[in-house]
XYZ file of C-alpha atoms in Angstrom:
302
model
C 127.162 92.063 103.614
C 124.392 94.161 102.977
C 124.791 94.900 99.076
C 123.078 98.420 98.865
C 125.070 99.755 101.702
C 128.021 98.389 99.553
C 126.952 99.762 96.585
C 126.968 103.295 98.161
C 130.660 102.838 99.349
C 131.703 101.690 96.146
C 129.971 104.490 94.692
C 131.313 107.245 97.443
C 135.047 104.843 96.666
C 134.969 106.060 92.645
C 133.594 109.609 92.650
C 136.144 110.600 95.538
C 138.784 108.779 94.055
C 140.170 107.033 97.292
C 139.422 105.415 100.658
C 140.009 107.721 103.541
C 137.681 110.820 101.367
C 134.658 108.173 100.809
C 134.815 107.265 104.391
C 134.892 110.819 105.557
C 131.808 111.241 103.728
C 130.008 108.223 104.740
C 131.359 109.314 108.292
C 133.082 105.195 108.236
C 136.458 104.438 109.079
C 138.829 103.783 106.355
C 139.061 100.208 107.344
C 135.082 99.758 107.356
C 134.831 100.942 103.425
C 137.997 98.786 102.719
C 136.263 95.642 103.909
C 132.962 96.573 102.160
C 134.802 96.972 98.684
C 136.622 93.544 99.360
C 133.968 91.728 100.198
C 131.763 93.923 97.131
C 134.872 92.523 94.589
C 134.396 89.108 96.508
C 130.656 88.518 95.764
C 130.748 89.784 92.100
C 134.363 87.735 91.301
C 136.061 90.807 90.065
C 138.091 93.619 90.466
C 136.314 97.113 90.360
C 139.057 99.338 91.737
C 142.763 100.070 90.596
C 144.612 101.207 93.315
C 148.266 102.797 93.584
C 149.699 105.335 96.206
C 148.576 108.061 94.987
C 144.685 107.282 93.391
C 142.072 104.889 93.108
C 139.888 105.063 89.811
C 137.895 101.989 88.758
C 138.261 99.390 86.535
C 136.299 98.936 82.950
C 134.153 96.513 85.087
C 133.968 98.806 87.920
C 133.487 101.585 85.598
C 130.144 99.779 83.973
C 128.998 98.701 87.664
C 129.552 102.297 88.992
C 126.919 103.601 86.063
C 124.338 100.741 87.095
C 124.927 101.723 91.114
C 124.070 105.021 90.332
C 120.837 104.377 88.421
C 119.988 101.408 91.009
C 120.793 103.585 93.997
C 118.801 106.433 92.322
C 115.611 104.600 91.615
C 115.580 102.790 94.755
C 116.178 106.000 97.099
C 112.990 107.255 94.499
C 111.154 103.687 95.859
C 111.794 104.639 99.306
C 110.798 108.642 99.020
C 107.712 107.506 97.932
C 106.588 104.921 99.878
C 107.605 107.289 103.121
C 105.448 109.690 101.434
C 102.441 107.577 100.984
C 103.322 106.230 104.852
C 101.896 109.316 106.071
C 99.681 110.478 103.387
C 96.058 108.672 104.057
C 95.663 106.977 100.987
C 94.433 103.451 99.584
C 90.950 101.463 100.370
C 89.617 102.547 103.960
C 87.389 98.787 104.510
C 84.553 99.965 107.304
C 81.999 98.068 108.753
C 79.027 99.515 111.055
C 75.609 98.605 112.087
C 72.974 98.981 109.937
C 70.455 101.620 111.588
C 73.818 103.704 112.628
C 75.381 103.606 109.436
C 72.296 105.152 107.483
C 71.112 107.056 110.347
C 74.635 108.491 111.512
C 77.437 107.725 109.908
C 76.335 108.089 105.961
C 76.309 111.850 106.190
C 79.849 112.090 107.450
C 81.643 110.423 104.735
C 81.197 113.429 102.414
C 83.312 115.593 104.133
C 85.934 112.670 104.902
C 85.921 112.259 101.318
C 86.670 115.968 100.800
C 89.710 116.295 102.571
C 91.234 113.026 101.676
C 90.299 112.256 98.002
C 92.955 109.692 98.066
C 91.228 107.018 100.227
C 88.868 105.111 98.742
C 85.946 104.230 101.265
C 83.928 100.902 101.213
C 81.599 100.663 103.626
C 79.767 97.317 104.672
C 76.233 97.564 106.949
C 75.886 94.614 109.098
C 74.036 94.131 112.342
C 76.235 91.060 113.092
C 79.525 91.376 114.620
C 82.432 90.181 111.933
C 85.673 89.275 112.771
C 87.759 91.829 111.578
C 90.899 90.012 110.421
C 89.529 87.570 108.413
C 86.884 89.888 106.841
C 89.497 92.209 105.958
C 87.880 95.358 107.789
C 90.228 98.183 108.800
C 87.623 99.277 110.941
C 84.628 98.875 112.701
C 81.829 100.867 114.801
C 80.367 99.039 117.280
C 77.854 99.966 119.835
C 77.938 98.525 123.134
C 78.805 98.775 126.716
C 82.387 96.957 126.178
C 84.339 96.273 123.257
C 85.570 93.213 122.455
C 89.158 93.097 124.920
C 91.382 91.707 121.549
C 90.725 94.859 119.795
C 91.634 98.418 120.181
C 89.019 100.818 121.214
C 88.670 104.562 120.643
C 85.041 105.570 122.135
C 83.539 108.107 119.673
C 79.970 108.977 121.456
C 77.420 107.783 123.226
C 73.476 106.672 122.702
C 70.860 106.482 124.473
C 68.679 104.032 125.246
C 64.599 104.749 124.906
C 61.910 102.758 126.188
C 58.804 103.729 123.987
C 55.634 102.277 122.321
C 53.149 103.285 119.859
C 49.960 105.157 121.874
C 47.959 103.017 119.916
C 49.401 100.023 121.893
C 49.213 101.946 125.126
C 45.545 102.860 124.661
C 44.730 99.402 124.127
C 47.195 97.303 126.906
C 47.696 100.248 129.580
C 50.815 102.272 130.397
C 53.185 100.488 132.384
C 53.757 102.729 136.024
C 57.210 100.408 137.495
C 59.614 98.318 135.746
C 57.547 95.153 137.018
C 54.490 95.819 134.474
C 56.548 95.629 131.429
C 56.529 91.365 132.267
C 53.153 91.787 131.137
C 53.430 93.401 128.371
C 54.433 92.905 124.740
C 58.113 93.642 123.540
C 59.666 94.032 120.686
C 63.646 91.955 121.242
C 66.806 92.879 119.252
C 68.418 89.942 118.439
C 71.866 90.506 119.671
C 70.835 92.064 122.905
C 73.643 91.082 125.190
C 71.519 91.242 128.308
C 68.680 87.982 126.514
C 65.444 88.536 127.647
C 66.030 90.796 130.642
C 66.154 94.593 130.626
C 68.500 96.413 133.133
C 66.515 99.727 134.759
C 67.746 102.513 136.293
C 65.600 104.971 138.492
C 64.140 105.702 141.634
C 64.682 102.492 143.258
C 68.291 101.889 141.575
C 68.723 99.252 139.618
C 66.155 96.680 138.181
C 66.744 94.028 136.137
C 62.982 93.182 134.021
C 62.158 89.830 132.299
C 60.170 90.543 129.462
C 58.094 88.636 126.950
C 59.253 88.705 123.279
C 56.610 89.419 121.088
C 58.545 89.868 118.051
C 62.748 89.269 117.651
C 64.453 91.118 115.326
C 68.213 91.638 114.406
C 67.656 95.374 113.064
C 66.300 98.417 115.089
C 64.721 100.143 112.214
C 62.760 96.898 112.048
C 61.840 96.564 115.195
C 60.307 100.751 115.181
C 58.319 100.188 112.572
C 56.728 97.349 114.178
C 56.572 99.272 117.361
C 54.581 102.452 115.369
C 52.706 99.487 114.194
C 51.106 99.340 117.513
C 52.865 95.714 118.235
C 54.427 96.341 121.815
C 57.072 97.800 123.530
C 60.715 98.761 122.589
C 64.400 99.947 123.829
C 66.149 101.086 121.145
C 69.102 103.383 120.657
C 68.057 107.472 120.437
C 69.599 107.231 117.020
C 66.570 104.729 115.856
C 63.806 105.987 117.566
C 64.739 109.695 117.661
C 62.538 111.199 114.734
C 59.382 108.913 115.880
C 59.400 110.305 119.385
C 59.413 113.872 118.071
C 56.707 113.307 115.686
C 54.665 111.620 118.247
C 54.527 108.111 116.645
C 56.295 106.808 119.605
C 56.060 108.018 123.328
C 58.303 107.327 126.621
C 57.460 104.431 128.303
C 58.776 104.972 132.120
C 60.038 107.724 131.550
C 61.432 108.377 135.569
C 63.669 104.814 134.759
C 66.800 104.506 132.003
C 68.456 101.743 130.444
C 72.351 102.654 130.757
C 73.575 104.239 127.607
C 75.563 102.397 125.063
C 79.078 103.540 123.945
C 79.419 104.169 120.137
C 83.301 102.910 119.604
C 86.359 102.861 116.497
C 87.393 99.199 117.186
C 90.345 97.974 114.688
C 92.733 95.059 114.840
C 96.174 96.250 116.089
C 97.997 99.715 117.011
C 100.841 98.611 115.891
C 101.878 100.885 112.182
C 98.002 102.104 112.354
C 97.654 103.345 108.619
C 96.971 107.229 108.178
C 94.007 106.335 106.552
C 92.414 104.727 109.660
C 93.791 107.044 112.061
C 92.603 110.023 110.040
C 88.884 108.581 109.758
C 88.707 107.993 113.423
C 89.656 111.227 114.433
C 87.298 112.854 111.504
C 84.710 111.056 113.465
C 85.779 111.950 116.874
C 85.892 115.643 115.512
C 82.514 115.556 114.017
C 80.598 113.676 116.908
C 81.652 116.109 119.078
C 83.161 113.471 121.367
C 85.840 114.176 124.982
C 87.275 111.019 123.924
C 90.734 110.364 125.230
C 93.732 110.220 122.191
C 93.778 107.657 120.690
C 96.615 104.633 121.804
C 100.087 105.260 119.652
C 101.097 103.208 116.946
């Protein structure tokens, strides 16, 4: 017996004064709200209804329990109202992690306006180069850049970035400018860390596809690190558009090869599950796919 389905017909029992009008209302049979009242009267060990031919009115027990129903039903159809409510209002902590370089670089100037339409969610944000496990970090969402997302999680591709080969034309006056893919084995480069493809770089040109060992003069697990080191005049770098972007316009960095491309990297929402996707994720993602000016597909349903 479910006892706040019960209640209700007990309820529905005493302000209709009988059976067959209560079940009407609760559109039940008469026999359904008869066995939920004796099996109601059951549970409690008491009798809450008088009945004769002609009425049904409760007893002084079932008078007292009908006032408690009421204010139990009342406050708990309140709970329910307002937990629907916040269901589909985005609301609570919104836990984000992102890269480092993109975070500052890209998506720092976005929360503002996220902010502004839904003051209700409380952003953290967490910068880290690394790539954290989600679920036992507690992150309702991630941005990761790469060519494929991790298969467990779910996906929703929000841009894309380039990928610049550049150096310093400090460096290049002193070691030469490289002319094919082959040179840059002799020259010095500057290696992100978590580089999925190790110490080769895939090329795309003329010739189709290359794939370049290079020599690591310097390793480094943050882009921004590994610019500065490049405008230092230390060697050669591929780094996202988003990183170098601002140096190649001001003409601290130059193309290096510039007829040959490394493929692009996809900018992605990654978060655990799809199943009951909170309104506060769901609305971030598509702020961002709004605001990066993305033709991702919708996003999967919930």
């Amino acid at each position: 017996m479910d006892t706040i389905d019960a209640m209700r017909v007990f309820v529905a029992v005493v302000e209709r004064n009988g059976f067959s009008a209560a079940a009407d209302a609760l559109d039940l049979s008469t026999a359904a709200v008869t066995r939920q009242i004796a099996a109601l009267e059951k549970r409690l060990s008491a009798r809450l209804l008088n009945r004769t031919t002609r009425r049904v009115s409760p007893t002084s027990i079932g008078a007292a329990y009908y006032q408690r129903c009421v204010q139990l039903l009342a406050e708990f159809d309140a709970l329910e109202a307002s937990v629907g409510a916040q269901a589909l209002q985005p609301s609570g902590r919104l836990r984000i992690n992102a890269p480092v370089s993109y975070g500052i670089a890209r998506l720092a100037p976005l929360l503002p306006g996220y902010a502004g339409r839904h003051p209700d969610v409380e952003l953290d944000l967490s910068l880290s180069d690394r790539q954290v496990d989600m679920v036992e970090e507690g992150f309702d969402l991630a941005i990761r850049i790469t060519r494929q997302p991790a298969p467990a999680l779910i996906a929703r591709r929000l841009a894309e970035a380039a990928i610049v080969l550049c150096a310093a034309p400090a460096y290049l006056a002193r070691h030469g400018t490289p002319a094919r893919p082959d040179d840059l084995a002799r020259h010095a480069c500057l290696a992100y860390s978590y580089w999925a493809g190790g110490d080769s770089w895939q090329l795309q040109g003329p010739q189709g596809e290359v794939s370049v060992p290079v020599r690591a003069r310097m390793r480094a697990n943050n882009g921004e690190v590994l610019r500065e080191a490049a405008i230092a005049g230390m060697g050669i770098i591929a780094q996202p558009d988003f990183i170098v972007g601002q140096a190649l316009s001001d003409g601290r960095l130059v193309p290096v090869l510039p007829d040959w491309r490394l493929p692009p990297v996809g900018i992605h929402a990654v978060y655990a599950s799809r199943s009951h996707l909170a309104p506060k994720v769901r609305s971030f993602i598509d702020y961002l796919v709004e605001q990066l000016g993305t033709d991702a597909a919708a996003p999967p349903s919930p």
